[in-house]
Structure formats: structure tokens, C-alpha cells
Tab-separated table of C-alpha atoms in Angstrom:
chain	number	residue	atom	x	y	z
A	1	TYR	CA	20.039	-15.386	-5.840
A	2	SER	CA	17.438	-17.893	-4.770
A	3	THR	CA	14.007	-16.853	-5.981
A	4	MET	CA	12.717	-13.659	-4.458
A	5	ILE	CA	9.014	-14.394	-4.529
A	6	LEU	CA	7.885	-11.003	-3.355
A	7	LYS	CA	9.090	-7.430	-3.174
A	8	ILE	CA	6.894	-4.741	-1.651
A	9	LYS	CA	7.122	-1.252	-0.240
A	10	TYR	CA	6.414	-1.403	3.466
A	11	ASN	CA	4.523	1.176	5.494
A	12	GLU	CA	5.441	3.604	8.251
A	13	ARG	CA	4.164	1.307	11.012
A	14	ILE	CA	6.645	-1.417	10.024
A	15	MET	CA	9.406	1.182	9.702
A	16	ASN	CA	8.726	2.465	13.230
A	17	ILE	CA	8.998	-1.033	14.727
A	18	ILE	CA	12.269	-1.615	12.863
A	19	ASN	CA	13.750	1.715	13.935
A	20	SER	CA	12.769	1.257	17.575
A	21	ARG	CA	15.453	-1.470	17.776
A	22	LEU	CA	14.411	-5.086	18.160
A	23	LYS	CA	15.557	-6.337	21.561
A	24	THR	CA	13.259	-9.216	22.534
A	25	LYS	CA	11.303	-12.098	21.027
A	26	VAL	CA	8.178	-10.057	21.732
A	27	ASP	CA	9.529	-7.326	19.422
A	28	MET	CA	10.128	-9.952	16.743
A	29	ILE	CA	6.609	-11.340	17.110
A	30	GLU	CA	5.147	-7.838	16.891
A	31	LEU	CA	7.082	-7.225	13.670
A	32	VAL	CA	5.979	-10.577	12.188
A	33	VAL	CA	2.325	-9.843	13.016
A	34	GLU	CA	2.563	-6.338	11.541
A	35	ILE	CA	4.202	-7.589	8.322
A	36	SER	CA	1.600	-10.370	8.070
A	37	LYS	CA	-1.222	-7.836	8.417
A	38	PHE	CA	0.394	-5.705	5.751
A	39	LEU	CA	0.761	-8.628	3.337
A	40	LEU	CA	-2.840	-9.725	3.723
A	41	ILE	CA	-4.213	-6.333	2.716
A	42	LYS	CA	-2.198	-6.608	-0.491
A	43	SER	CA	-0.285	-3.329	-0.202
A	44	LYS	CA	2.178	-3.431	-3.071
A	45	LEU	CA	3.165	0.143	-3.761
A	46	GLY	CA	0.778	3.052	-3.475
A	47	ALA	CA	1.683	5.496	-0.705
A	48	CYS	CA	3.717	2.906	1.213
A	49	THR	CA	7.212	4.059	0.372
A	50	SER	CA	9.066	3.705	3.654
A	51	GLY	CA	11.381	1.064	2.192
A	52	SER	CA	11.616	-2.221	0.295
A	53	LEU	CA	10.950	-5.606	1.816
A	54	TYR	CA	11.879	-8.901	0.152
A	55	ILE	CA	10.681	-12.387	1.005
A	56	ASP	CA	12.874	-15.294	-0.093
A	57	SER	CA	11.061	-18.563	-0.748
A	58	GLU	CA	14.157	-20.746	-0.436
A	59	SER	CA	15.512	-19.553	2.901
A	60	ARG	CA	12.117	-18.417	4.259
A	61	ARG	CA	13.792	-15.150	5.164
A	62	ILE	CA	12.718	-11.520	5.056
A	63	PHE	CA	15.295	-9.002	3.847
A	64	ILE	CA	14.992	-5.285	4.497
A	65	SER	CA	17.400	-2.519	3.496
A	66	GLN	CA	17.214	1.047	4.794
A	67	PRO	CA	19.421	3.489	2.901
A	68	ASN	CA	19.675	6.973	4.361
A	69	PRO	CA	19.657	9.441	1.417
A	70	LYS	CA	20.867	12.292	3.644
A	71	THR	CA	23.997	10.580	4.977
A	72	GLY	CA	24.578	7.869	2.379
A	73	GLU	CA	24.627	5.299	5.180
A	74	SER	CA	22.920	1.938	4.863
A	75	ARG	CA	21.626	-0.782	7.141
A	76	HIS	CA	20.418	-4.169	6.016
A	77	PHE	CA	18.858	-6.849	8.136
A	78	SER	CA	17.198	-10.197	7.811
A	79	PHE	CA	15.289	-12.755	9.849
A	80	GLN	CA	13.276	-15.900	9.273
A	81	PHE	CA	9.593	-15.408	8.468
A	82	PRO	CA	7.629	-18.179	10.232
A	83	PHE	CA	4.739	-18.384	7.745
A	84	ARG	CA	4.429	-19.742	4.218
A	85	VAL	CA	3.755	-17.041	1.613
A	86	ASP	CA	1.774	-17.753	-1.563
A	87	ASN	CA	1.690	-14.875	-4.004
A	88	SER	CA	1.032	-16.945	-7.140
A	89	LYS	CA	-2.077	-14.845	-7.804
A	90	PHE	CA	-0.669	-11.598	-6.468
A	91	ASP	CA	-1.837	-9.545	-9.453
A	92	THR	CA	-5.467	-10.573	-9.142
A	93	GLU	CA	-5.976	-11.781	-5.587
A	94	GLN	CA	-4.584	-11.239	-2.132
A	95	ILE	CA	-1.487	-12.937	-0.770
A	96	ILE	CA	-2.139	-16.159	1.139
A	97	LEU	CA	-0.281	-16.835	4.393
A	98	SER	CA	-0.311	-20.233	6.078
A	99	THR	CA	1.529	-22.052	8.845
A	100	TYR	CA	4.134	-24.698	8.086
A	101	SER	CA	3.104	-26.805	11.076
A	102	GLN	CA	-0.665	-27.109	10.517
A	103	ASP	CA	-1.219	-25.648	7.027
A	104	LEU	CA	-3.566	-23.194	8.694
A	105	ILE	CA	-4.654	-20.375	6.370
A	106	ILE	CA	-4.001	-17.173	8.305
A	107	GLN	CA	-6.791	-14.614	8.221
A	108	SER	CA	-6.816	-10.960	9.158
A	109	SER	CA	-9.091	-11.844	12.078
A	110	HIS	CA	-6.412	-14.204	13.462
A	111	LEU	CA	-3.912	-11.359	13.405
A	112	GLN	CA	-6.450	-9.007	14.943
A	113	VAL	CA	-6.757	-11.359	17.931
A	114	LEU	CA	-2.976	-11.741	18.225
A	115	LYS	CA	-2.513	-7.976	18.114
A	116	SER	CA	-5.158	-7.488	20.770
A	117	LEU	CA	-3.550	-10.132	22.999
A	118	MET	CA	-0.160	-8.473	22.616
A	119	ASN	CA	-1.715	-5.197	23.697
A	120	GLU	CA	-2.624	-7.048	26.910
A	121	SER	CA	1.125	-7.740	27.410
A	122	ILE	CA	0.641	-11.518	27.586
A	123	PHE	CA	4.270	-12.114	26.604
A	124	THR	CA	5.993	-9.752	28.993
A	125	GLN	CA	8.486	-11.225	31.448
A	126	ASN	CA	6.773	-9.660	34.471
A	127	ARG	CA	3.453	-11.239	33.668
A	128	ASN	CA	4.889	-14.560	32.545
A	129	ARG	CA	7.696	-15.124	35.034
A	130	TYR	CA	6.719	-18.794	35.333
A	131	GLY	CA	5.839	-19.395	31.704
A	132	LEU	CA	2.774	-18.562	29.657
A	133	HIS	CA	-0.111	-17.087	31.558
A	134	PHE	CA	-2.253	-19.933	32.953
A	135	ASP	CA	-5.509	-18.334	31.846
A	136	LEU	CA	-4.312	-17.729	28.265
A	137	SER	CA	-7.199	-19.750	26.801
A	138	VAL	CA	-9.589	-17.699	28.905
A	139	LEU	CA	-8.022	-14.490	27.599
A	140	ILE	CA	-8.338	-15.729	24.014
A	141	GLU	CA	-11.988	-16.621	24.550
A	142	GLU	CA	-12.625	-13.174	25.974
A	143	LYS	CA	-10.958	-11.542	22.965
A	144	LEU	CA	-12.975	-13.677	20.534
A	145	LYS	CA	-16.207	-12.581	22.211
A	146	GLU	CA	-15.024	-8.973	22.332
A	147	LEU	CA	-14.217	-9.041	18.601
A	148	ASP	CA	-17.363	-11.030	17.755
A	149	LEU	CA	-15.384	-13.966	16.335
A	150	PRO	CA	-16.310	-17.682	16.434
A	151	ILE	CA	-15.118	-19.795	19.351
A	152	PHE	CA	-13.478	-22.366	17.044
A	153	PHE	CA	-10.768	-19.749	16.479
A	154	LEU	CA	-9.470	-20.676	19.932
A	155	GLY	CA	-7.534	-23.719	18.692
A	156	GLU	CA	-6.253	-21.841	15.654
A	157	ILE	CA	-4.997	-18.937	17.756
A	158	ASN	CA	-3.253	-21.400	20.072
A	159	ASP	CA	-1.514	-22.982	17.059
A	160	LEU	CA	-0.398	-19.569	15.794
A	161	LEU	CA	0.895	-18.550	19.206
A	162	LEU	CA	2.897	-21.767	19.476
A	163	ASP	CA	4.457	-21.221	16.044
A	164	LEU	CA	5.389	-17.640	16.932
A	165	LEU	CA	6.886	-18.619	20.273
A	166	LEU	CA	8.929	-21.496	18.841
A	167	PHE	CA	10.231	-20.062	15.561
A	168	GLU	CA	13.948	-19.287	15.329
A	169	PRO	CA	14.381	-15.680	14.104
A	170	SER	CA	18.032	-16.095	12.964
A	171	TYR	CA	18.337	-12.313	13.109
A	172	ILE	CA	21.330	-10.542	11.578
A	173	ARG	CA	21.898	-6.885	10.753
A	174	PHE	CA	24.595	-4.985	8.862
A	175	ASP	CA	25.091	-1.438	10.146
A	176	HIS	CA	26.904	1.616	8.802
A	177	HIS	CA	27.032	4.133	11.696
A	178	SER	CA	29.384	7.088	11.314
A	179	ASP	CA	27.901	8.899	14.326
A	180	LYS	CA	28.512	5.925	16.643
A	181	ALA	CA	31.812	4.706	15.182
A	182	ASN	CA	34.503	4.155	17.818
A	183	GLY	CA	37.534	2.302	16.459
A	184	LYS	CA	37.384	-1.443	16.980
A	185	THR	CA	34.885	-1.121	19.831
A	186	HIS	CA	32.093	0.023	17.509
A	187	PRO	CA	33.395	-0.288	13.920
A	188	LEU	CA	32.017	1.982	11.217
A	189	TYR	CA	30.891	-1.121	9.311
A	190	HIS	CA	29.760	-4.125	11.315
A	191	PHE	CA	27.321	-6.997	11.688
A	192	ASP	CA	25.051	-7.287	14.706
A	193	VAL	CA	24.241	-10.961	15.211
A	194	PHE	CA	21.115	-11.840	17.261
A	195	TYR	CA	18.891	-9.164	18.763
A	196	SER	CA	18.686	-9.562	22.549
A	197	GLN	CA	21.127	-7.763	24.828
A	198	GLN	CA	22.097	-11.091	26.400
A	199	THR	CA	23.244	-12.764	23.170
A	200	THR	CA	24.050	-10.079	20.596
A	201	PHE	CA	27.611	-9.446	19.400
A	202	LYS	CA	29.333	-7.399	16.707
A	203	VAL	CA	31.589	-8.524	13.863
A	204	GLY	CA	33.597	-5.707	12.259
A	205	PHE	CA	33.790	-5.326	8.485
A	206	ASP	CA	36.344	-3.261	6.598
A	207	SER	CA	34.044	-1.787	3.944
A	208	LEU	CA	30.430	-1.096	3.084
A	209	LEU	CA	28.599	-4.320	2.274
A	210	PRO	CA	26.258	-3.940	-0.723
A	211	TYR	CA	22.725	-5.139	-0.216
A	212	SER	CA	23.164	-7.688	-3.011
A	213	LYS	CA	26.062	-9.343	-1.158
A	214	PHE	CA	24.161	-9.269	2.099
A	215	ARG	CA	21.397	-11.291	0.464
A	216	THR	CA	23.822	-13.603	-1.308
A	217	MET	CA	25.647	-14.542	1.894
A	218	MET	CA	22.434	-16.145	3.205
A	219	ASP	CA	21.555	-17.849	-0.069
A	220	ARG	CA	21.702	-21.596	0.579
A	221	THR	CA	22.061	-22.276	-3.157
A	222	GLU	CA	25.381	-20.399	-3.324
A	223	LYS	CA	28.435	-22.639	-3.685
A	224	GLU	CA	30.795	-20.220	-1.952
A	225	CYS	CA	30.292	-18.502	1.384
A	226	LEU	CA	31.213	-14.917	2.255
A	227	PHE	CA	34.710	-14.418	3.712
A	228	LEU	CA	35.253	-11.560	6.138
A	229	LYS	CA	38.306	-9.439	5.336
């Protein structure tokens, strides 16, 4: 594989977002913010045993696998992580996240503001039918005051929001669903490509795909691609 720079056990909050089914870009942003928060508090193992999460430095992708010990079924999925991850001092210091566009070091307070703004539903289609809310800067300023944070965060939050809105998730999931299997309409083994209802489609597979092959098929250093059969 390309270098897996980080493997951690994620928490129940991340698991709940994953299991609620990602359907919109807002869902993706919420998951990215939650994973970022989790990384910054340096939760490696401890009581966080909901599943394993890998971050690949080469492809900038997150890989998550969820085996079900009761049924033996598995689901793997992956998407691009929009922030740079530095865990070179992971054993002694916290993980450092930064943006690719501005080299902005992401702090927990940045994520706190983003989370608070998302709770205000600033990204919902009803509220933003004609684009981003016109008073977004005003909302950010209000949140900064509410959270007792410096006003210079305004520009940094705007940069983070832009990165989150523009990043390409490249979402793909491999599912193994015996309870939903229905011949060639909903194959027992299949890929779900993209996440929104408007663009998603399935690709049937004739056998269970091991997690190792799922990761390898998105490894840009591999000389051979995966053939469906």
C-alpha cells in the first residue's frame, strides 16, 4: 500500500454519523469536522473502539471498515480528507491539521465555530436557496463573540468554510447486505459510488471484497487496477 500515516479507533459519535447514511455534502462536512475534532484531541485507543479509521498520506483519503461480528457482513468506505495531517510527533504531541490552500493550522476553536454554525443550519438548501447566506460573516462574528474568540478568526473561518465547500469527497462504499439483497437490482455484494440520491449508483460484485483489496484499488502507486468480475 501507499503509506498509512495514521490508524486510530474512532468514537461512537463518528460511528453514528456514518451509520445514519451520508446523503448530502452537509453530511460529509459534518463527518469531516467530527473526525477533525477527534484527531485534535489525540484519541488513539482508550475506550474508543467503535471501529478503525485509516488516513492515507498519498491519496489524502480516509478509509473506514465496519465488520459486523454478529452477521459476518462487512462494509468499507472511503472519501477524500480535505486537510493535511501531521502525526510525526504523535507519540508525544497532538496531531496537527492544516489546510492545503492556506497552510492554516486548524485549532479546536476553529472546529467549535464550524460546529456551532452548522447547528444554525447555514448550509441547508431551504436557507441557502440562492447560495450562501448573505449575512454569513455577521453570523460568524456573532459566534466568535458568543464563544469569546478573537475577531481575527473571521478570515480563518471563511477560509475553512471555502475549503469544505469546494473539496471533492470522491466517496465510494462497498456493501455486503444480505437483508437487502434482491438479485441484480440490489446485489449481495456491491459498490455504492457517490453519496447523494441524485448521483449515486451501484456496481455489483460477485464476491466479498477484502478490506485490503478495497484499499489497494485506490492506491495510486499500484501498477495494476482492480478488474470487476
